[in-house]
Amino acid sequence: MAVNETERRAMARALELAARGPRGVNPQVGAVILSPEGDVIAEGWHHGAGTPHAEVDALSELAPGTAQGATAVVTLEPCNHTGRTGPCAVALIEAGVARVVYALDDPGVASGGGAERLRGAGVSVDAGEQAEVAHELIGGWLTAQQLGRPHITVKWAQSLDGRAAAEDGSSQWITGPDARADVHRRRSAADAIVVGTGTVLADDPALTARDGDALLPHQPIPVVIGSRPTPPDAAVHRHPHPPLFFDTHDLDAVTADLHARGIQSLFVEGGPTLASAFIEAGLADRVLAYIAPVLLGGERLALTDIGVASIDQARRLTVDEWVPLGPDLLAIAHPATDNRLQNEGAL
């Protein structure tokens, strides 16, 4: 059965409702219930972890029996497992819903399979309606589900000859104002920003996302990795979000912890040592290299040891885009292969 215009309009509305929900451990999901005649009789969205899912939130607006023969239009495949709440697929079946239209499949091993369960109960199901729009909304969550950790962007700024700082350690500013403004916009799009204790002690960064002197509306949660203590008067303590500190060099443990907190995207901006550690561990899904037309020489390289002993072990990248930013150039790239699979044989 093809998706009709009424269902398409309902999906557009469900996507608007989904955006009202918070980003976090659970996806942002919206739902609209249509009567057999095509009228909107209920709406709902997921309000956060532990609250009813969007379908159940919408059904809660209806008296028993009202959803008999109705159509549920949902931005994500109704779940098929019991967590803090019961399976949405079962709730729809028990409510008497006759048809379900959804945008994206649920990638979860436990939570997926709702469509199959619905079809098994005789419910008509159509998938993929406005999937691209839905993916734009919860793409970070989907990636985090597939990886079991946040999507990680590793950023650095360098001179044309690959240096992150001059011989005396000074690095402000290698790149110009256009490049720095671009960095702040990308910080604002991330859930968290990560540096090492060395960067905190050397540069005392605020780790905020700014437009000039003004804070941008969304601020990434600051994360500091390393064993050296952060001074109590460090600028990171004045961040709008309380910083997270990890006294460890185990990046897998750090990213797993952040994933459990609902952080879907991580912006690594912690200097050569930390950037190199993430890359060596195969934990760089995207690289942002800001290249300035200056020469510095010396030993302060933008990257240090990343586990490459010979050319055949090189970390190959695919460049997605070259972006001119005033006199500077931004290279946006991703690993040409799964580096962790390549170097370790398995995830």
Coordinates of C-alpha atoms in Angstrom, one line a residue:
M1 CA 0.0 0.0 0.0
A2 CA 1.5 3.3 -1.1
V3 CA 2.0 6.2 1.3
N4 CA -0.7 8.8 0.6
E5 CA -0.5 12.6 0.8
T6 CA -2.2 12.7 4.2
E7 CA 0.4 10.3 5.6
R8 CA 3.2 12.4 4.1
R9 CA 1.8 15.5 5.8
A10 CA 1.5 13.6 9.1
M11 CA 5.2 12.5 8.8
A12 CA 6.3 16.1 8.3
R13 CA 4.4 17.0 11.5
A14 CA 5.9 14.0 13.3
L15 CA 9.4 15.2 12.4
E16 CA 8.6 18.6 13.8
L17 CA 7.4 16.9 17.0
A18 CA 10.5 14.8 17.2
A19 CA 12.7 17.8 17.2
R20 CA 11.1 18.9 20.5
G21 CA 12.7 16.0 22.3
P22 CA 16.1 16.1 23.9
R23 CA 19.3 14.7 22.3
G24 CA 20.7 11.9 24.5
V25 CA 20.8 8.2 25.1
N26 CA 17.4 7.8 23.3
P27 CA 16.6 9.1 19.8
Q28 CA 14.3 12.0 19.1
V29 CA 11.1 10.5 17.8
G30 CA 7.7 11.9 16.9
A31 CA 4.4 10.3 16.2
V32 CA 1.0 11.3 14.7
I33 CA -2.1 9.1 14.9
L34 CA -4.6 9.4 12.1
S35 CA -8.2 8.2 12.2
P36 CA -9.4 5.8 9.5
E37 CA -10.8 8.9 7.8
G38 CA -7.4 10.6 7.8
D39 CA -7.9 13.1 10.5
V40 CA -5.2 13.8 13.2
I41 CA -6.5 12.4 16.5
A42 CA -3.4 12.4 18.6
E43 CA 0.3 13.5 18.6
G44 CA 3.3 12.7 20.7
W45 CA 7.0 12.7 21.0
H46 CA 9.7 11.2 23.2
H47 CA 10.4 13.6 26.1
G48 CA 13.6 11.9 27.4
A49 CA 15.0 8.7 28.9
G50 CA 12.5 6.9 31.1
T51 CA 9.4 8.6 29.6
P52 CA 6.9 7.0 27.3
H53 CA 8.1 6.6 23.7
A54 CA 6.4 8.8 21.0
E55 CA 3.8 6.2 20.0
V56 CA 2.7 5.6 23.6
D57 CA 2.8 9.3 24.3
A58 CA 0.4 9.9 21.4
L59 CA -1.8 6.9 22.3
S60 CA -2.1 8.3 25.9
E61 CA -4.2 11.1 24.5
L62 CA -6.9 8.7 23.3
A63 CA -9.7 7.0 25.1
P64 CA -9.6 3.1 24.9
G65 CA -10.8 1.9 21.5
T66 CA -10.3 5.2 19.8
A67 CA -7.3 4.0 17.9
Q68 CA -9.1 1.0 16.4
G69 CA -8.4 1.0 12.6
A70 CA -6.1 4.1 12.9
T71 CA -2.8 4.8 11.2
A72 CA 0.3 5.6 13.3
V73 CA 2.9 7.7 11.5
V74 CA 6.2 7.6 13.3
T75 CA 9.7 8.9 12.6
L76 CA 11.5 5.7 13.8
E77 CA 10.4 2.0 13.5
P78 CA 8.4 1.2 16.6
C79 CA 10.6 -0.6 19.1
N80 CA 10.3 -4.3 19.8
H81 CA 11.8 -4.7 23.3
T82 CA 11.1 -3.9 26.9
G83 CA 13.5 -1.4 28.5
R84 CA 12.3 1.3 30.9
T85 CA 9.1 1.1 28.9
G86 CA 7.3 -1.7 27.0
P87 CA 7.5 -2.5 23.3
C88 CA 5.8 0.2 21.2
A89 CA 5.0 -2.4 18.5
V90 CA 2.9 -4.3 21.1
A91 CA 1.2 -1.0 22.3
L92 CA 0.1 -0.2 18.7
I93 CA -1.2 -3.7 18.1
E94 CA -3.1 -3.8 21.4
A95 CA -4.6 -0.3 20.6
G96 CA -6.0 -1.7 17.4
V97 CA -3.9 0.3 15.0
A98 CA -4.3 -1.0 11.4
R99 CA -1.4 0.7 9.7
V100 CA 2.0 2.1 10.5
V101 CA 4.1 4.4 8.4
Y102 CA 7.7 5.1 9.6
A103 CA 10.8 6.8 8.3
L104 CA 13.9 4.9 9.6
D105 CA 14.6 1.4 10.7
D106 CA 15.7 0.9 14.3
P107 CA 19.3 -0.3 14.2
G108 CA 19.2 -1.8 17.6
V109 CA 19.7 -5.6 17.9
A110 CA 17.2 -5.7 20.8
S111 CA 15.0 -2.9 19.9
G112 CA 14.7 -3.5 16.2
G113 CA 12.2 -5.9 14.5
G114 CA 9.1 -3.9 15.4
A115 CA 8.0 -3.8 11.8
E116 CA 8.2 -7.6 11.5
R117 CA 6.2 -8.0 14.7
L118 CA 3.5 -5.5 13.4
R119 CA 3.2 -7.4 10.1
G120 CA 2.9 -10.6 12.0
A121 CA -0.1 -9.2 13.8
G122 CA -1.7 -8.2 10.5
V123 CA -0.8 -4.5 10.6
S124 CA 0.0 -2.9 7.3
V125 CA 3.5 -1.3 7.4
D126 CA 5.3 1.1 5.1
A127 CA 8.9 2.1 5.8
G128 CA 11.2 4.9 4.4
E129 CA 8.9 7.9 4.2
Q130 CA 11.0 11.0 4.4
A131 CA 13.9 8.9 5.6
E132 CA 16.5 11.5 4.6
V133 CA 14.9 14.2 6.7
A134 CA 14.6 11.9 9.7
H135 CA 18.3 10.9 9.3
E136 CA 19.3 14.5 9.4
L137 CA 17.6 14.8 12.8
I138 CA 18.9 11.6 14.5
G139 CA 22.0 10.8 12.3
G140 CA 24.2 11.3 15.4
W141 CA 22.2 8.8 17.4
L142 CA 22.2 6.3 14.6
T143 CA 25.9 6.5 14.2
A144 CA 26.5 6.2 18.0
Q145 CA 24.2 3.1 18.0
Q146 CA 26.2 1.5 15.2
L147 CA 29.6 2.3 16.7
G148 CA 28.8 1.8 20.4
R149 CA 30.4 5.2 21.0
P150 CA 30.1 8.8 19.9
H151 CA 31.0 9.8 16.3
I152 CA 34.5 11.4 16.7
T153 CA 35.9 14.3 14.9
V154 CA 39.6 15.0 15.4
K155 CA 40.6 18.6 14.6
W156 CA 43.9 20.4 14.5
A157 CA 45.4 23.6 13.0
Q158 CA 48.8 23.5 11.3
S159 CA 51.3 25.5 9.3
L160 CA 52.0 24.5 5.7
D161 CA 55.0 22.5 6.9
G162 CA 52.9 20.5 9.4
R163 CA 53.7 22.3 12.7
A164 CA 51.1 23.0 15.4
A165 CA 53.3 25.7 17.2
A166 CA 56.5 27.6 16.9
E167 CA 59.6 26.4 18.7
D168 CA 58.8 28.3 21.9
G169 CA 55.4 26.7 22.0
S170 CA 53.3 29.7 20.9
S171 CA 50.5 28.9 18.6
Q172 CA 48.0 31.8 18.7
W173 CA 47.2 32.3 16.0
I174 CA 48.4 29.9 13.2
T175 CA 45.1 30.3 11.3
G176 CA 43.1 33.5 10.6
P177 CA 39.7 34.7 11.9
D178 CA 37.7 32.9 9.2
A179 CA 39.1 29.5 10.1
R180 CA 38.7 30.2 13.8
A181 CA 35.0 31.2 13.3
D182 CA 34.5 27.9 11.4
V183 CA 36.0 26.0 14.3
H184 CA 33.6 27.6 16.7
R185 CA 30.6 26.8 14.5
R186 CA 31.7 23.1 14.4
R187 CA 32.2 23.1 18.2
S188 CA 28.7 24.2 18.6
A189 CA 27.4 21.3 16.5
A190 CA 29.1 18.8 18.8
D191 CA 27.8 17.3 22.0
A192 CA 31.2 17.4 23.7
I193 CA 34.6 18.9 23.2
V194 CA 37.8 17.0 24.4
V195 CA 41.2 18.2 25.3
G196 CA 44.1 16.7 27.3
T197 CA 45.4 18.1 30.6
G198 CA 48.5 19.3 28.8
T199 CA 46.4 21.7 26.7
V200 CA 44.5 22.9 29.8
L201 CA 47.8 23.7 31.6
A202 CA 49.5 25.3 28.6
D203 CA 46.6 27.3 27.0
D204 CA 43.9 27.5 29.7
P205 CA 41.1 27.1 27.0
A206 CA 37.5 28.0 27.8
L207 CA 36.3 25.2 25.5
T208 CA 33.2 27.3 24.6
A209 CA 31.7 27.8 21.2
R210 CA 31.5 31.6 20.4
D211 CA 30.5 34.1 17.8
G212 CA 33.0 36.8 18.5
D213 CA 32.6 37.4 22.3
A214 CA 29.1 36.0 22.5
L215 CA 28.4 32.4 23.4
L216 CA 26.6 30.4 20.7
P217 CA 23.2 29.0 21.7
H218 CA 24.5 25.4 21.9
Q219 CA 27.6 24.7 24.0
P220 CA 29.5 21.3 23.9
I221 CA 30.2 19.6 27.2
P222 CA 33.9 20.1 28.1
V223 CA 35.9 16.9 28.7
V224 CA 39.4 16.8 30.0
I225 CA 41.5 13.6 29.7
G226 CA 44.7 13.0 31.7
S227 CA 46.2 12.4 35.1
R228 CA 47.6 15.9 35.9
P229 CA 45.2 18.0 38.0
T230 CA 43.3 20.9 36.5
P231 CA 43.9 24.1 38.5
P232 CA 40.7 25.3 40.4
D233 CA 40.9 28.7 38.6
A234 CA 41.1 27.2 35.1
A235 CA 38.8 28.7 32.5
V236 CA 37.1 25.3 31.9
H237 CA 35.5 25.6 35.3
R238 CA 33.6 28.7 34.1
H239 CA 32.1 26.8 31.2
P240 CA 28.2 26.8 31.0
H241 CA 28.4 23.0 31.5
P242 CA 30.3 21.3 34.4
P243 CA 33.4 19.7 32.9
L244 CA 33.9 16.0 32.9
F245 CA 37.4 14.8 34.0
F246 CA 38.9 11.4 33.1
D247 CA 42.1 10.4 35.0
T248 CA 43.0 7.7 32.4
H249 CA 44.6 7.1 29.1
D250 CA 42.1 4.4 28.1
L251 CA 40.2 6.1 25.3
D252 CA 37.9 3.2 24.8
A253 CA 36.8 3.5 28.4
V254 CA 36.3 7.3 28.0
T255 CA 34.3 7.0 24.8
A256 CA 32.1 4.2 26.3
D257 CA 31.4 6.4 29.3
L258 CA 30.5 9.4 27.2
H259 CA 28.2 7.2 25.0
A260 CA 26.4 6.0 28.1
R261 CA 25.8 9.6 29.1
G262 CA 24.0 10.1 25.7
I263 CA 26.9 12.0 24.0
Q264 CA 26.5 11.3 20.3
S265 CA 29.3 13.5 18.8
L266 CA 32.7 14.2 20.1
F267 CA 35.0 17.1 19.0
V268 CA 38.7 16.3 19.8
E269 CA 40.7 19.5 20.0
G270 CA 43.3 18.6 22.5
G271 CA 46.7 19.2 20.9
P272 CA 49.1 16.8 19.1
T273 CA 49.4 14.2 21.9
L274 CA 45.6 13.6 22.3
A275 CA 44.8 14.0 18.6
S276 CA 47.5 11.4 17.8
A277 CA 46.2 9.0 20.5
F278 CA 42.7 9.1 19.1
I279 CA 44.0 8.4 15.6
E280 CA 46.4 5.7 16.7
A281 CA 43.5 4.0 18.5
G282 CA 41.3 4.0 15.3
L283 CA 38.9 6.5 17.0
A284 CA 38.8 9.2 14.3
D285 CA 35.7 9.0 12.2
R286 CA 36.4 12.4 10.6
V287 CA 39.5 14.7 10.4
L288 CA 39.5 18.4 10.2
A289 CA 42.9 19.8 9.3
Y290 CA 43.1 23.6 9.1
I291 CA 46.2 24.5 7.1
A292 CA 47.7 28.0 7.2
P293 CA 50.1 29.4 4.6
V294 CA 52.9 29.9 7.1
L295 CA 56.2 28.1 7.7
L296 CA 57.3 27.4 11.3
G297 CA 59.9 24.6 11.1
G298 CA 61.1 23.0 14.3
E299 CA 59.9 19.9 16.1
R300 CA 56.4 20.8 17.2
L301 CA 54.4 18.7 14.7
A302 CA 50.7 18.7 14.4
L303 CA 50.7 14.9 15.0
T304 CA 53.2 12.8 16.8
D305 CA 53.4 9.0 16.9
I306 CA 50.2 7.4 15.4
G307 CA 51.6 3.9 15.2
V308 CA 53.0 4.2 11.6
A309 CA 56.4 2.6 11.3
S310 CA 56.5 2.2 7.5
I311 CA 54.7 3.6 4.5
D312 CA 52.6 0.5 4.1
Q313 CA 51.1 1.2 7.5
A314 CA 50.1 4.8 6.6
R315 CA 46.6 5.9 7.8
R316 CA 45.0 6.6 4.4
L317 CA 42.3 9.2 4.3
T318 CA 39.6 10.1 1.7
V319 CA 39.2 13.9 1.4
D320 CA 35.5 14.8 1.4
E321 CA 36.0 18.5 0.8
W322 CA 38.5 21.3 0.6
V323 CA 37.1 24.5 2.1
P324 CA 38.9 27.9 1.6
L325 CA 38.6 30.0 4.7
G326 CA 40.2 33.4 3.9
P327 CA 44.0 32.7 3.4
D328 CA 43.6 29.2 5.1
L329 CA 42.4 25.9 3.8
L330 CA 40.3 23.3 5.6
A331 CA 40.7 19.6 4.6
I332 CA 37.7 17.5 5.7
A333 CA 38.5 13.8 5.5
H334 CA 37.6 10.4 6.8
P335 CA 39.5 7.1 7.0
A336 CA 39.7 5.4 3.7
T337 CA 39.4 2.1 5.5
D338 CA 38.4 1.1 9.1
N339 CA 41.8 1.7 10.7
R340 CA 41.0 -0.4 13.7
L341 CA 40.0 -3.4 11.6
Q342 CA 43.1 -2.8 9.5
N343 CA 45.5 -2.7 12.5
E344 CA 43.9 -5.0 15.0
G345 CA 41.9 -7.5 12.9
A346 CA 38.7 -6.9 14.8
L347 CA 36.6 -4.4 16.6

